[in-house]
Amino acid sequence: MKKRRRFWTVVEKLEALIDKGVYPAGSRLPAERELAEAYDVSRPTIREAIIALEVRERVEVKTGSGVYVTDFAGSDSSLKSISAFELTQARALVEAEAAALAAATIRETELSALKQALDDMSSAEKADEADQRFHEIISRATRNNAIVMSINNLWKVRRNEPQVIAAYKDVCSQGIEQRIKEHTAIYDAIAKRDSSAARKAMHNHFNRLINALFEASEAKALEEIKRKTDETRGLYSISHLTK
Amino acid sequence: MKKRRRFWTVVEKLEALIDKGVYPAGSRLPAERELAEAYDVSRPTIREAIIALEVRERVEVKTGSGVYVTDFAGSDSSLKSISAFELTQARALVEAEAAALAAATIRETELSALKQALDDMSSAEKADEADQRFHEIISRATRNNAIVMSINNLWKVRRNEPQVIAAYKDVCSQGIEQRIKEHTAIYDAIAKRDSSAARKAMHNHFNRLINALFEASEAKALEEIKRKTDETRGLYSISHLTK
DNA sequence: AAGTTCTAATTGGTAATCAATTTTAATCTT
DNA sequence: AAGATTAAAATTGATTACCAATTAGAACTT
């Protein structure tokens, strides 16, 4: 599986070095010829890699001078380490309002699709997909592309941020019937076109999630403390001396 | 000002042709050598341009076969034509909740910065910048990076979507004292740590904006109708015959 | 010390060449 | 004639070598 073009591997290596701080923001990269020798590729290949980094706005090329690392500090604030708590709180707020809106604007066909998603949540293998579908139907039912975009972006964080994925992993699997119960409440409220009930039901759903996240993280924190304590205990223990 | 590297001009031309539909999604671009001749540059330069397009995910390169245009239809759904109404509604919902949260979590230093932004709104040239700063301080005061991200993304739409820019242009300039009044109400509510008042004040602010947008678009629609009517009248008029 | 000039380093860009891969067409086999 | 095999053509992948344009810094002059 080495069919990828060479410059991509150079891009990855250089980007890793930039992220690692070996080439800090504002600093100059080694000359193209040096890089070519260092990575054992030709100069055009290095040029291609630099162009890729330039398109990604990681570096800036100054003719006759060199390649300089872009100051990327604030620019990538969109991916500034979002925790599972933050994400869930944000989702609670946005999706609750979306549900309230959707209760007023949803169509019959969407309502039946929502029911279908709810039913699909019962089967274990479809559950996660159905969950996502459920929320997406509601977001689209708002007839507001800005809201759809916002919720989509939050889902992107949900899918891409490692710490979020890890945190949700522990929580999602447990309490399936509880999850279905909450989604049913959301569905019922929307079906009744009751905006404030829909908002409340959605809030309730996410509240439970946040609490579950809290408990899980508490449990993990306790475990961590215990582990460290054990380590320390091992360090200072004198039991091995008396054995 | 032609210091830009050559491949960028090629990138622009090719991207324009792709957008225009000359090279539809899935179709193959001409061979590198043909492109090199067509744009009167060398083959490496064409390669660089293609790499730039590849990094942007506009094309896909298949070794020995050719360069194919990526199907970009659904991928860019995040920017699926958001109207000023949609954006404002979404901002109303999200920023109102942010204000409610911020009322509980804001610090004194942020509060004074908020006051500063409020004062700066009085001077005409700083007004827009101060407005943006005002809302950003609130979003950051939530201590929730997911919310900050969501609001930032909505601001991106605000700044980049042409139809949104045009719609806001007509509205923002008028009613400056009204705008300050609304922002003062928001500030007061947050300063009092009154979450529901902050939410309400923010809602009120955006409601006025939506109404203003409505009026402006109505006025424009009327104008458009009148223009078209005049055109038609001119077309069918017999006045020029009797003159 | 300040400004100027020159030189070396660096990126910008091209041409020519060969390798690897894919597509296409021709050829062979059944 | 249909299908499989093979060969050729087309295309991208990558390198070497070369020269031009720009920049940074050293050396020089005043």
PDB file of N, CA, C and O (backbone and C1' of nucleotides) in Angstrom, chain A residues 28 31-33 43 47 61-66, chain C residues 8-16 20-22:
ATOM      1  N   ARG A  28      12.476  29.454   9.907  1.00  0.00           N
ATOM      2  CA  ARG A  28      12.714  29.069   8.515  1.00  0.00           C
ATOM      3  C   ARG A  28      12.999  27.586   8.415  1.00  0.00           C
ATOM      4  O   ARG A  28      13.754  27.034   9.242  1.00  0.00           O
ATOM      5  N   ALA A  31      16.824  24.643   3.655  1.00  0.00           N
ATOM      6  CA  ALA A  31      16.710  24.901   2.219  1.00  0.00           C
ATOM      7  C   ALA A  31      16.200  23.669   1.490  1.00  0.00           C
ATOM      8  O   ALA A  31      16.353  22.545   1.955  1.00  0.00           O
ATOM      9  N   GLU A  32      15.575  23.897   0.350  1.00  0.00           N
ATOM     10  CA  GLU A  32      14.977  22.805  -0.422  1.00  0.00           C
ATOM     11  C   GLU A  32      15.986  21.699  -0.699  1.00  0.00           C
ATOM     12  O   GLU A  32      15.671  20.514  -0.582  1.00  0.00           O
ATOM     13  N   ARG A  33      17.195  22.108  -1.045  1.00  0.00           N
ATOM     14  CA  ARG A  33      18.212  21.096  -1.382  1.00  0.00           C
ATOM     15  C   ARG A  33      18.593  20.255  -0.161  1.00  0.00           C
ATOM     16  O   ARG A  33      18.794  19.050  -0.265  1.00  0.00           O
ATOM     17  N   ARG A  43      14.615  17.466  -5.475  1.00  0.00           N
ATOM     18  CA  ARG A  43      14.166  18.800  -5.103  1.00  0.00           C
ATOM     19  C   ARG A  43      12.737  19.078  -5.570  1.00  0.00           C
ATOM     20  O   ARG A  43      11.964  19.650  -4.815  1.00  0.00           O
ATOM     21  N   ARG A  47       9.648  20.505  -3.365  1.00  0.00           N
ATOM     22  CA  ARG A  47       8.847  21.664  -3.773  1.00  0.00           C
ATOM     23  C   ARG A  47       7.361  21.326  -3.717  1.00  0.00           C
ATOM     24  O   ARG A  47       6.544  22.129  -3.238  1.00  0.00           O
ATOM     25  N   VAL A  61       6.087  30.854   1.607  1.00  0.00           N
ATOM     26  CA  VAL A  61       7.329  30.819   0.850  1.00  0.00           C
ATOM     27  C   VAL A  61       7.726  32.226   0.444  1.00  0.00           C
ATOM     28  O   VAL A  61       6.913  32.964  -0.106  1.00  0.00           O
ATOM     29  N   LYS A  62       8.967  32.588   0.754  1.00  0.00           N
ATOM     30  CA  LYS A  62       9.476  33.892   0.337  1.00  0.00           C
ATOM     31  C   LYS A  62      10.613  33.680  -0.648  1.00  0.00           C
ATOM     32  O   LYS A  62      11.643  33.108  -0.298  1.00  0.00           O
ATOM     33  N   THR A  63      10.408  34.178  -1.824  1.00  0.00           N
ATOM     34  CA  THR A  63      11.371  33.964  -2.907  1.00  0.00           C
ATOM     35  C   THR A  63      12.772  34.431  -2.496  1.00  0.00           C
ATOM     36  O   THR A  63      12.929  35.522  -1.967  1.00  0.00           O
ATOM     37  N   GLY A  64      13.701  33.592  -2.764  1.00  0.00           N
ATOM     38  CA  GLY A  64      15.084  33.962  -2.508  1.00  0.00           C
ATOM     39  C   GLY A  64      15.487  33.937  -1.058  1.00  0.00           C
ATOM     40  O   GLY A  64      16.655  34.106  -0.738  1.00  0.00           O
ATOM     41  N   SER A  65      14.532  33.761  -0.199  1.00  0.00           N
ATOM     42  CA  SER A  65      14.820  33.789   1.231  1.00  0.00           C
ATOM     43  C   SER A  65      14.651  32.421   1.867  1.00  0.00           C
ATOM     44  O   SER A  65      15.591  31.876   2.439  1.00  0.00           O
ATOM     45  N   GLY A  66      13.454  31.881   1.761  1.00  0.00           N
ATOM     46  CA  GLY A  66      13.238  30.563   2.350  1.00  0.00           C
ATOM     47  C   GLY A  66      11.774  30.288   2.623  1.00  0.00           C
ATOM     48  O   GLY A  66      10.904  31.070   2.266  1.00  0.00           O
TER      49      GLY A  66
ATOM     50  P    DA C   8      31.094  34.349  -4.235  1.00  0.00           P
ATOM     51  O5'  DA C   8      30.186  33.488  -3.244  1.00  0.00           O
ATOM     52  C5'  DA C   8      30.171  33.828  -1.851  1.00  0.00           C
ATOM     53  C4'  DA C   8      28.813  33.496  -1.261  1.00  0.00           C
ATOM     54  C3'  DA C   8      28.275  32.104  -1.615  1.00  0.00           C
ATOM     55  O3'  DA C   8      27.854  31.452  -0.426  1.00  0.00           O
ATOM     56  C1'  DA C   8      26.649  33.747  -2.115  1.00  0.00           C
ATOM     57  P    DA C   9      27.418  29.929  -0.446  1.00  0.00           P
ATOM     58  O5'  DA C   9      25.866  30.001  -0.097  1.00  0.00           O
ATOM     59  C5'  DA C   9      25.426  30.892   0.940  1.00  0.00           C
ATOM     60  C4'  DA C   9      23.925  31.044   0.879  1.00  0.00           C
ATOM     61  C3'  DA C   9      23.157  29.750   0.625  1.00  0.00           C
ATOM     62  O3'  DA C   9      22.099  29.644   1.561  1.00  0.00           O
ATOM     63  C1'  DA C   9      22.495  31.419  -0.920  1.00  0.00           C
ATOM     64  P    DT C  10      21.237  28.308   1.673  1.00  0.00           P
ATOM     65  O5'  DT C  10      19.931  28.685   0.881  1.00  0.00           O
ATOM     66  C5'  DT C  10      19.212  29.869   1.266  1.00  0.00           C
ATOM     67  C4'  DT C  10      18.126  30.152   0.254  1.00  0.00           C
ATOM     68  C3'  DT C  10      17.401  28.898  -0.259  1.00  0.00           C
ATOM     69  O3'  DT C  10      16.069  28.878   0.196  1.00  0.00           O
ATOM     70  C1'  DT C  10      17.909  30.433  -2.020  1.00  0.00           C
ATOM     71  P    DT C  11      15.126  27.639  -0.211  1.00  0.00           P
ATOM     72  O5'  DT C  11      14.177  28.303  -1.327  1.00  0.00           O
ATOM     73  C5'  DT C  11      13.435  29.454  -1.015  1.00  0.00           C
ATOM     74  C4'  DT C  11      12.966  30.152  -2.278  1.00  0.00           C
ATOM     75  C3'  DT C  11      11.943  29.364  -3.105  1.00  0.00           C
ATOM     76  O3'  DT C  11      10.923  30.242  -3.564  1.00  0.00           O
ATOM     77  C1'  DT C  11      13.759  29.941  -4.453  1.00  0.00           C
ATOM     78  P    DG C  12       9.772  29.715  -4.570  1.00  0.00           P
ATOM     79  O5'  DG C  12      10.390  30.118  -5.984  1.00  0.00           O
ATOM     80  C5'  DG C  12      10.329  31.480  -6.427  1.00  0.00           C
ATOM     81  C4'  DG C  12      10.255  31.548  -7.950  1.00  0.00           C
ATOM     82  C3'  DG C  12       9.260  30.573  -8.566  1.00  0.00           C
ATOM     83  O3'  DG C  12       8.576  31.201  -9.641  1.00  0.00           O
ATOM     84  C1'  DG C  12      11.443  30.087  -9.365  1.00  0.00           C
ATOM     85  P    DG C  13       7.392  30.410 -10.363  1.00  0.00           P
ATOM     86  O5'  DG C  13       8.166  29.672 -11.537  1.00  0.00           O
ATOM     87  C5'  DG C  13       8.961  30.430 -12.458  1.00  0.00           C
ATOM     88  C4'  DG C  13       9.693  29.497 -13.389  1.00  0.00           C
ATOM     89  C3'  DG C  13       8.860  28.337 -13.952  1.00  0.00           C
ATOM     90  O3'  DG C  13       8.628  28.585 -15.332  1.00  0.00           O
ATOM     91  C1'  DG C  13      11.077  27.671 -13.361  1.00  0.00           C
ATOM     92  P    DT C  14       7.839  27.480 -16.213  1.00  0.00           P
ATOM     93  O5'  DT C  14       9.055  26.755 -16.952  1.00  0.00           O
ATOM     94  C5'  DT C  14      10.068  27.535 -17.543  1.00  0.00           C
ATOM     95  C4'  DT C  14      11.136  26.640 -18.134  1.00  0.00           C
ATOM     96  C3'  DT C  14      10.594  25.477 -18.968  1.00  0.00           C
ATOM     97  O3'  DT C  14      11.107  25.570 -20.281  1.00  0.00           O
ATOM     98  C1'  DT C  14      12.253  24.724 -17.412  1.00  0.00           C
ATOM     99  P    DA C  15      10.481  24.662 -21.426  1.00  0.00           P
ATOM    100  O5'  DA C  15      11.592  23.525 -21.588  1.00  0.00           O
ATOM    101  C5'  DA C  15      12.956  23.900 -21.797  1.00  0.00           C
ATOM    102  C4'  DA C  15      13.829  22.650 -21.763  1.00  0.00           C
ATOM    103  C3'  DA C  15      13.271  21.453 -22.544  1.00  0.00           C
ATOM    104  O3'  DA C  15      14.232  21.036 -23.506  1.00  0.00           O
ATOM    105  C1'  DA C  15      13.889  20.808 -20.325  1.00  0.00           C
ATOM    106  P    DA C  16      13.863  19.929 -24.551  1.00  0.00           P
ATOM    107  O5'  DA C  16      14.554  18.658 -23.897  1.00  0.00           O
ATOM    108  C5'  DA C  16      15.809  18.806 -23.230  1.00  0.00           C
ATOM    109  C4'  DA C  16      16.173  17.503 -22.541  1.00  0.00           C
ATOM    110  C3'  DA C  16      15.682  16.236 -23.255  1.00  0.00           C
ATOM    111  O3'  DA C  16      16.733  15.298 -23.351  1.00  0.00           O
ATOM    112  C1'  DA C  16      14.964  16.227 -21.005  1.00  0.00           C
ATOM    113  P    DA C  20      10.596   0.836 -12.425  1.00  0.00           P
ATOM    114  O5'  DA C  20       9.074   1.252 -12.265  1.00  0.00           O
ATOM    115  C5'  DA C  20       8.716   2.260 -11.304  1.00  0.00           C
ATOM    116  C4'  DA C  20       7.211   2.483 -11.335  1.00  0.00           C
ATOM    117  C3'  DA C  20       6.374   1.210 -11.424  1.00  0.00           C
ATOM    118  O3'  DA C  20       5.280   1.311 -10.524  1.00  0.00           O
ATOM    119  C1'  DA C  20       5.837   2.644 -13.236  1.00  0.00           C
ATOM    120  P    DT C  21       4.278   0.077 -10.312  1.00  0.00           P
ATOM    121  O5'  DT C  21       2.964   0.592 -11.047  1.00  0.00           O
ATOM    122  C5'  DT C  21       2.473   1.908 -10.761  1.00  0.00           C
ATOM    123  C4'  DT C  21       1.417   2.289 -11.764  1.00  0.00           C
ATOM    124  C3'  DT C  21       0.363   1.212 -12.038  1.00  0.00           C
ATOM    125  O3'  DT C  21      -0.894   1.695 -11.622  1.00  0.00           O
ATOM    126  C1'  DT C  21       1.135   2.214 -14.056  1.00  0.00           C
ATOM    127  P    DT C  22      -2.192   0.728 -11.606  1.00  0.00           P
ATOM    128  O5'  DT C  22      -2.952   1.233 -12.917  1.00  0.00           O
ATOM    129  C5'  DT C  22      -3.183   2.634 -13.091  1.00  0.00           C
ATOM    130  C4'  DT C  22      -3.615   2.911 -14.522  1.00  0.00           C
ATOM    131  C3'  DT C  22      -4.781   2.053 -15.029  1.00  0.00           C
ATOM    132  O3'  DT C  22      -5.814   2.894 -15.480  1.00  0.00           O
ATOM    133  C1'  DT C  22      -3.008   2.096 -16.610  1.00  0.00           C
TER     134       DT C  22
END
